[in-house]
Short mmCIF file of C-alpha atoms and ligand atoms in Angstrom, two decimals:
data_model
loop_
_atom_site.label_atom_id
_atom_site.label_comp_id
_atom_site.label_asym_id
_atom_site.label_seq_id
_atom_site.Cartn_x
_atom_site.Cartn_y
_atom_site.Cartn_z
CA UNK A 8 100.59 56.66 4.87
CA UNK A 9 103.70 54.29 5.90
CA UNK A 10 103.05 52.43 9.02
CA UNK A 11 107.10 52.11 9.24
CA UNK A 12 106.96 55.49 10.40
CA UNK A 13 104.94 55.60 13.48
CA UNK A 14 105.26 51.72 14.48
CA UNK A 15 107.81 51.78 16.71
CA UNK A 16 106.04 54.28 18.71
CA UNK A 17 102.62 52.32 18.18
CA UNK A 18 104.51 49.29 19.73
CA UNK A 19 105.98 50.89 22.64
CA UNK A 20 102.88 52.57 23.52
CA UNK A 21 100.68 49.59 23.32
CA UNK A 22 103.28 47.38 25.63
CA UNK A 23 103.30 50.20 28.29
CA UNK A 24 99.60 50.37 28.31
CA UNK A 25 99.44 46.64 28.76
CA UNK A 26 101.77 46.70 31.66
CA UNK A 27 100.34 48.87 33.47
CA UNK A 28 96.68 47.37 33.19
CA UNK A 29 98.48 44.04 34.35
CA UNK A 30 99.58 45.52 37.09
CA UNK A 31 95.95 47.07 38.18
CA UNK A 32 94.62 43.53 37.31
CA UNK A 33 96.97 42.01 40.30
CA UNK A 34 96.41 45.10 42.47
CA UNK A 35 92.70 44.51 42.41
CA UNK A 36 93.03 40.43 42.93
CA UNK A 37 92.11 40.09 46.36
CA UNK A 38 89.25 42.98 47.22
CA UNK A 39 87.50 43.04 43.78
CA UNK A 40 83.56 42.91 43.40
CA UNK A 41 82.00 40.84 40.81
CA UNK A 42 78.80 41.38 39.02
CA UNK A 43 77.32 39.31 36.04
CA UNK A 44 76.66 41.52 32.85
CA UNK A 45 74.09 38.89 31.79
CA UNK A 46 74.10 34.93 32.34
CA UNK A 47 77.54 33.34 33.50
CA UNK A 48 78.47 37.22 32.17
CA UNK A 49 81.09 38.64 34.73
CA UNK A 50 82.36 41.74 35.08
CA UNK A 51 84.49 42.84 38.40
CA UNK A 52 86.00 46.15 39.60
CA UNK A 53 89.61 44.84 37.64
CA UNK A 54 87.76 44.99 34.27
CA UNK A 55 87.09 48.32 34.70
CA UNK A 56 89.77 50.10 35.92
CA UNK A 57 92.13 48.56 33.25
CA UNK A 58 90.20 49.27 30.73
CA UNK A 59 89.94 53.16 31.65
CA UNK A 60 93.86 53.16 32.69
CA UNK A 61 94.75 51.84 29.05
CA UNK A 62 91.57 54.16 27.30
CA UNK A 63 93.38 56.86 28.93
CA UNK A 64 96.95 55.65 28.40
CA UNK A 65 96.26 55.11 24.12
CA UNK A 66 93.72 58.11 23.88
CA UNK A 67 95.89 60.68 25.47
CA UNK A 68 98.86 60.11 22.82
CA UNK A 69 96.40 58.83 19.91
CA UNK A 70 93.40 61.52 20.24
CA UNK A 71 92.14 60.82 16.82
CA UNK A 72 92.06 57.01 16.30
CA UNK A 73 89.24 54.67 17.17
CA UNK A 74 88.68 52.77 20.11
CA UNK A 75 86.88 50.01 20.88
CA UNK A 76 87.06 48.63 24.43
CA UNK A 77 84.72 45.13 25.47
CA UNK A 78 83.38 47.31 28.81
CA UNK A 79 81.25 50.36 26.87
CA UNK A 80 84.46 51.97 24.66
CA UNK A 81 83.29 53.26 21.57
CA UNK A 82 84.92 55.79 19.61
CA UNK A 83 84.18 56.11 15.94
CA UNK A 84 84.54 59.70 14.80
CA UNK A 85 86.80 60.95 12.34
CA UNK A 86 88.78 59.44 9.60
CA UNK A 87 91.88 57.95 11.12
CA UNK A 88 92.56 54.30 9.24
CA UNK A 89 93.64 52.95 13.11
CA UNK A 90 91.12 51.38 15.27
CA UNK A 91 92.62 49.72 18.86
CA UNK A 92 90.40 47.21 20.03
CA UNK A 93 90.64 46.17 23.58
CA UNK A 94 89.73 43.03 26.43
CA UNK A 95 91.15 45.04 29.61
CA UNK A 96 90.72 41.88 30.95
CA UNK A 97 90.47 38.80 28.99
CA UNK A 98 89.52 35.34 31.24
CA UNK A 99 87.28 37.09 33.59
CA UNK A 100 85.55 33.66 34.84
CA UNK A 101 89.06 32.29 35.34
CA UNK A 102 89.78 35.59 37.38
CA UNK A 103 87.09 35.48 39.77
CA UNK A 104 87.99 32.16 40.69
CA UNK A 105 91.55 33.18 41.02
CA UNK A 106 92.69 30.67 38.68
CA UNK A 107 95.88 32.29 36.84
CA UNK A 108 95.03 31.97 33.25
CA UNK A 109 93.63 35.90 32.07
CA UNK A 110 95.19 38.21 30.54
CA UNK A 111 95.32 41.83 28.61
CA UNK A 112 95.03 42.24 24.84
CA UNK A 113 95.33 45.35 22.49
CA UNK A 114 94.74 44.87 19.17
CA UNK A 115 95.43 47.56 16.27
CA UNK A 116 93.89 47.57 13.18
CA UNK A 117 95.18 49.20 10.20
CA UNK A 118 92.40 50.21 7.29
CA UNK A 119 90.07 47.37 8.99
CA UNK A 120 92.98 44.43 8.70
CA UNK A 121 95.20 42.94 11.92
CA UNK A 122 98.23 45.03 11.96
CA UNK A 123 99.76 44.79 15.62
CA UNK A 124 98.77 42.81 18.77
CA UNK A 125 99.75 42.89 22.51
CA UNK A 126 98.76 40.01 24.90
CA UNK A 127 99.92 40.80 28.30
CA UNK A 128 99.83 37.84 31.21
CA UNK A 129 100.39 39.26 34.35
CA UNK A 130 100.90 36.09 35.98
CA UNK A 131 103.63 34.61 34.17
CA UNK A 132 105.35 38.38 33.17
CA UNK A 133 105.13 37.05 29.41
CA UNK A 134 104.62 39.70 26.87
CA UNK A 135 103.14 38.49 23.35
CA UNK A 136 103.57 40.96 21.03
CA UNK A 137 103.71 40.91 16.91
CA UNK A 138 103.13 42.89 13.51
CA UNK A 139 101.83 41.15 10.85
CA UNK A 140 104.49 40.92 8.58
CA UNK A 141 107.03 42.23 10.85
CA UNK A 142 107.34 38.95 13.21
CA UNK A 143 106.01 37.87 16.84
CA UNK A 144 107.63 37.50 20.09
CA UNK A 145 107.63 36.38 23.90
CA UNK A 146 109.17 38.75 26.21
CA UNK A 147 111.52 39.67 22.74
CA UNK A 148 111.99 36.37 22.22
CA UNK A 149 111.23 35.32 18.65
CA UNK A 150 108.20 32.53 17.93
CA UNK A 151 108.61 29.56 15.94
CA UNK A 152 105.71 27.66 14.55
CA UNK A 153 105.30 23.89 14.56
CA UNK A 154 105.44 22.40 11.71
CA UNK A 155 102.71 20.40 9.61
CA UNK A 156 101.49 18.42 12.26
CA UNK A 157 98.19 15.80 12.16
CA UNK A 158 95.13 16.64 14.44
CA UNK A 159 95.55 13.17 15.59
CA UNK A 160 99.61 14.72 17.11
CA UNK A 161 97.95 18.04 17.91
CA UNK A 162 97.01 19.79 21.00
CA UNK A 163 93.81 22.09 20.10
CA UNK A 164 91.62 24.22 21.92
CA UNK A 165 88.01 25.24 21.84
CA UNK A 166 86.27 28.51 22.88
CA UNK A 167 82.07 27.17 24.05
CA UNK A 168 79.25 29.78 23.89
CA UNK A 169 78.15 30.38 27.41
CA UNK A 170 75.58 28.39 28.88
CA UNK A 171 75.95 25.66 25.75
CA UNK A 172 73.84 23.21 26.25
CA UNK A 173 74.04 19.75 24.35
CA UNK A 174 71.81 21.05 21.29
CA UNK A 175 74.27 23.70 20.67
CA UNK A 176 76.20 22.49 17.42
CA UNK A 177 79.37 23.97 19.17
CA UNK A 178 79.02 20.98 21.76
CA UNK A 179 78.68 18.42 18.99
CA UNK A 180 81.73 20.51 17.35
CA UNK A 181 83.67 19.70 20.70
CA UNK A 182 82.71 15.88 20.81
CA UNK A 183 83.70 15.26 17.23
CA UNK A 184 87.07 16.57 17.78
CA UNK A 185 87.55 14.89 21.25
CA UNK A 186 88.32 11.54 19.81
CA UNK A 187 90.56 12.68 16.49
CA UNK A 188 92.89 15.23 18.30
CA UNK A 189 95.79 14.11 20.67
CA UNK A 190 93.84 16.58 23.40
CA UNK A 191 90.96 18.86 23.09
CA UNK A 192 90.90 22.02 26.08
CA UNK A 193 88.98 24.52 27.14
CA UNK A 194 90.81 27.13 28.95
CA UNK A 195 88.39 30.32 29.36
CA UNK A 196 91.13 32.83 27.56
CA UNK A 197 90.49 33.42 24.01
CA UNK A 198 93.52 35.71 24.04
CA UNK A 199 96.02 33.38 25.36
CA UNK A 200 94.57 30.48 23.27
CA UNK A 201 95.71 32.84 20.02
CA UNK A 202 99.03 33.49 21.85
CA UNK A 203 99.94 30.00 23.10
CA UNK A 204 99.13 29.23 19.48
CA UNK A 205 101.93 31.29 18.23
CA UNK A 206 104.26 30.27 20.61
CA UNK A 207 103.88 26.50 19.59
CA UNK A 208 102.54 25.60 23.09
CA UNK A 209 98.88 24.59 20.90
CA UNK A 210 98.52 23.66 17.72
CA UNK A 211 94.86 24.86 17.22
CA UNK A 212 92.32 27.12 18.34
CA UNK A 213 88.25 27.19 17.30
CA UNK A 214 85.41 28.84 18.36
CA UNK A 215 82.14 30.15 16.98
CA UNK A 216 81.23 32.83 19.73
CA UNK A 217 83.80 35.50 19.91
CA UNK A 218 83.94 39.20 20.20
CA UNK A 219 85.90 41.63 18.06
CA UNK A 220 88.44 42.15 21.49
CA UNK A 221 88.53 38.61 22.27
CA UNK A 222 90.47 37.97 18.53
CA UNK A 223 92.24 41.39 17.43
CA UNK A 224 95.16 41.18 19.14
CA UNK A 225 95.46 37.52 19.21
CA UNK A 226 95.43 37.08 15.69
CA UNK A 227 97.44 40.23 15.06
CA UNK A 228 100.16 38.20 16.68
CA UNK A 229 99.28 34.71 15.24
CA UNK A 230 99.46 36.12 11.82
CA UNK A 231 102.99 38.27 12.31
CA UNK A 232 104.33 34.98 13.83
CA UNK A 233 103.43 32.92 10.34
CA UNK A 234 100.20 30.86 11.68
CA UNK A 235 96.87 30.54 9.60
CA UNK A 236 93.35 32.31 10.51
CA UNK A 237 90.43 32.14 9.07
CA UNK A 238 86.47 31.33 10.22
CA UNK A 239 86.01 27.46 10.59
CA UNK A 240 84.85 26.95 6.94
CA UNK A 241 88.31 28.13 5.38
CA UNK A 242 86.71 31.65 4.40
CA UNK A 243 88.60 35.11 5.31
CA UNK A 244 89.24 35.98 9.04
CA UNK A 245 86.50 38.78 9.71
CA UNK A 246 86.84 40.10 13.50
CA UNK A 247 83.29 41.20 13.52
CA UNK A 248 82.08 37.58 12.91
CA UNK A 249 82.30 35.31 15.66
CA UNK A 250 83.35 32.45 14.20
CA UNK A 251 87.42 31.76 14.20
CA UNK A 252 89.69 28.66 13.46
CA UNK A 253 93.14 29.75 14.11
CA UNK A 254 96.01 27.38 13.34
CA UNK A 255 100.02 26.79 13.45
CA UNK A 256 100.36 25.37 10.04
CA UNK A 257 98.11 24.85 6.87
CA UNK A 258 98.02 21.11 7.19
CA UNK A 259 96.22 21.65 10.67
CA UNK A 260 93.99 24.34 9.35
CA UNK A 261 92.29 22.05 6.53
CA UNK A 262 91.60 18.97 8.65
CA UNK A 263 90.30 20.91 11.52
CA UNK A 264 88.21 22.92 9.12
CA UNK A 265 87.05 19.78 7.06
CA UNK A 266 86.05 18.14 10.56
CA UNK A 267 84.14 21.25 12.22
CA UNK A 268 82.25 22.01 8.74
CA UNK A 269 80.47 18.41 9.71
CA UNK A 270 78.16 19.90 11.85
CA UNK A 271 76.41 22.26 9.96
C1 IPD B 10 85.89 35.26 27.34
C2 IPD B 10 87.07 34.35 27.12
C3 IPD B 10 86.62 32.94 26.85
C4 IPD B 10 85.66 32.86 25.68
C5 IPD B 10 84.49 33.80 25.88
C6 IPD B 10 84.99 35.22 26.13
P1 IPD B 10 86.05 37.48 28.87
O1 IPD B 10 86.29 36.61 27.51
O2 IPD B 10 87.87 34.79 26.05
O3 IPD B 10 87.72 32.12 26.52
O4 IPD B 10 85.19 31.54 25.57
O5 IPD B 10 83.68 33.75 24.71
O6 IPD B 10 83.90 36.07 26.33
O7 IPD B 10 84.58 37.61 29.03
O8 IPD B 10 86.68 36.74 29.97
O9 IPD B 10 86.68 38.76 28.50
CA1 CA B 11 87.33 38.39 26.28
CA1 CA B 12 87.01 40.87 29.04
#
């Protein structure tokens, strides 16, 4: 099959979707409830109702792909090579606390592999969209990478496991970046860590406790805008594992990797 065909239409569909779900996200921002799916787990009345607005929004025009959707979407029949994978609401924490840093994200796989990703952040109206191969953009602007750049001139970003505590090898990971990076962060969006990496606002993104909808569309658009993913020890991107270092430029990639593989 020839993704040129139906892309266009894959695109459109998936930006649409996302809009809309931003929109329920800021309709719901002042009356939501909140209730934790496990420890420091949230899950509020937004999460929900964007993910069924964009289930309904993909499923009614692409019956026979899969879905997979972080609040209980599972589809998995047939034999269509397209899976979507969706965070109807990516930064939940950050949400709850109205602090304006979430965001929506559609990924599309193609025969397992990133194909197309849309990050939508309602707050800022800034549309991240890209196709591996094909190039990324903000708001159809197109994104330019940085350049090789040196941790120690870089601004990188972690993703902790909840409820880390200072065993937890992702905390020494943290500490032994802190002093060799220009800045280390911690922003609570996985999404729009991947984004703002395309878009040259960070150089570097790591984290060892992600879910398949907190990466698909991120790196989708990462990839398509020329950046390097793979997990931290240089090995093939797998969006089932949950272990990701995501980088602007090569030079990056293999001096965060080298640093991050010294805690076993
Ligand atoms: C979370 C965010 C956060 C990451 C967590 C994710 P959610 O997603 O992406 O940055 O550190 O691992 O679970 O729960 O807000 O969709
Ligand atoms: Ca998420
Ligand atoms: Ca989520």
């Amino acid at each position: 099959m020839n993704t040129h065909n139906v892309t266009p239409d894959l695109m459109k569909v998936a930006i649409a979707s996302a809009r809309e779900a931003g929109g329920i996200l800021q309709d719901w921002v002042s009356h939501f409830s909140v209730s934790e799916k496990g420890p420091q787990d949230l899950v509020t009345d937004a999460d929900l109702a964007s993910q069924k607005a964009i289930q309904k929004y993909l499923q009614s025009r692409f019956p026979d792909h899969h879905y997979l959707g972080e609040e209980g979407l599972s589809q998995t029949e047939g034999k269509s090579p397209f899976r979507w994978i969706i965070d109807p609401l990516d930064g939940t924490s950050n949400y709850v606390h109205q602090f304006p840093f979430y965001a929506v994200s559609i990924g599309l796989e193609y025969e397992g592999k990133p194909y197309l990703g849309v990050i939508y952040d309602p707050n800022r109206d800034e549309m991240f969209t890209g196709i591996v191969g094909e190039g990324a953009y903000c708001n159809d602007v197109e994104m330019k990478l940085s350049q090789a750049t040196p941790l120690s001139e870089s601004l990188v970003v972690a993703s902790l496991p909840r409820c880390a505590d200072r065993t937890d090898p992702a905390v020494a990971r943290f500490l032994n970046i802190l002093p060799l990076a220009q800045h280390v962060q911690r922003t609570g969006s996985a999404a729009l860590n991947l984004a703002y990496v395309a878009a040259n606002r960070l150089d570097g993104f790591w984290s060892t406790s992600l879910k398949p909808w907190d990466q698909s569309a991120g790196v989708a658009i990462l990839l398509a805008a020329g950046g390097v993913v793979t997990k931290m020890d240089s090995s093939p991107f797998d969006v089932d594992c949950p272990d990701l270092l995501a980088c602007s430029n090569p030079t990056l990639q293999s001096e965060l990797s080298e640093q991050l593989c010294l805690v076993p």
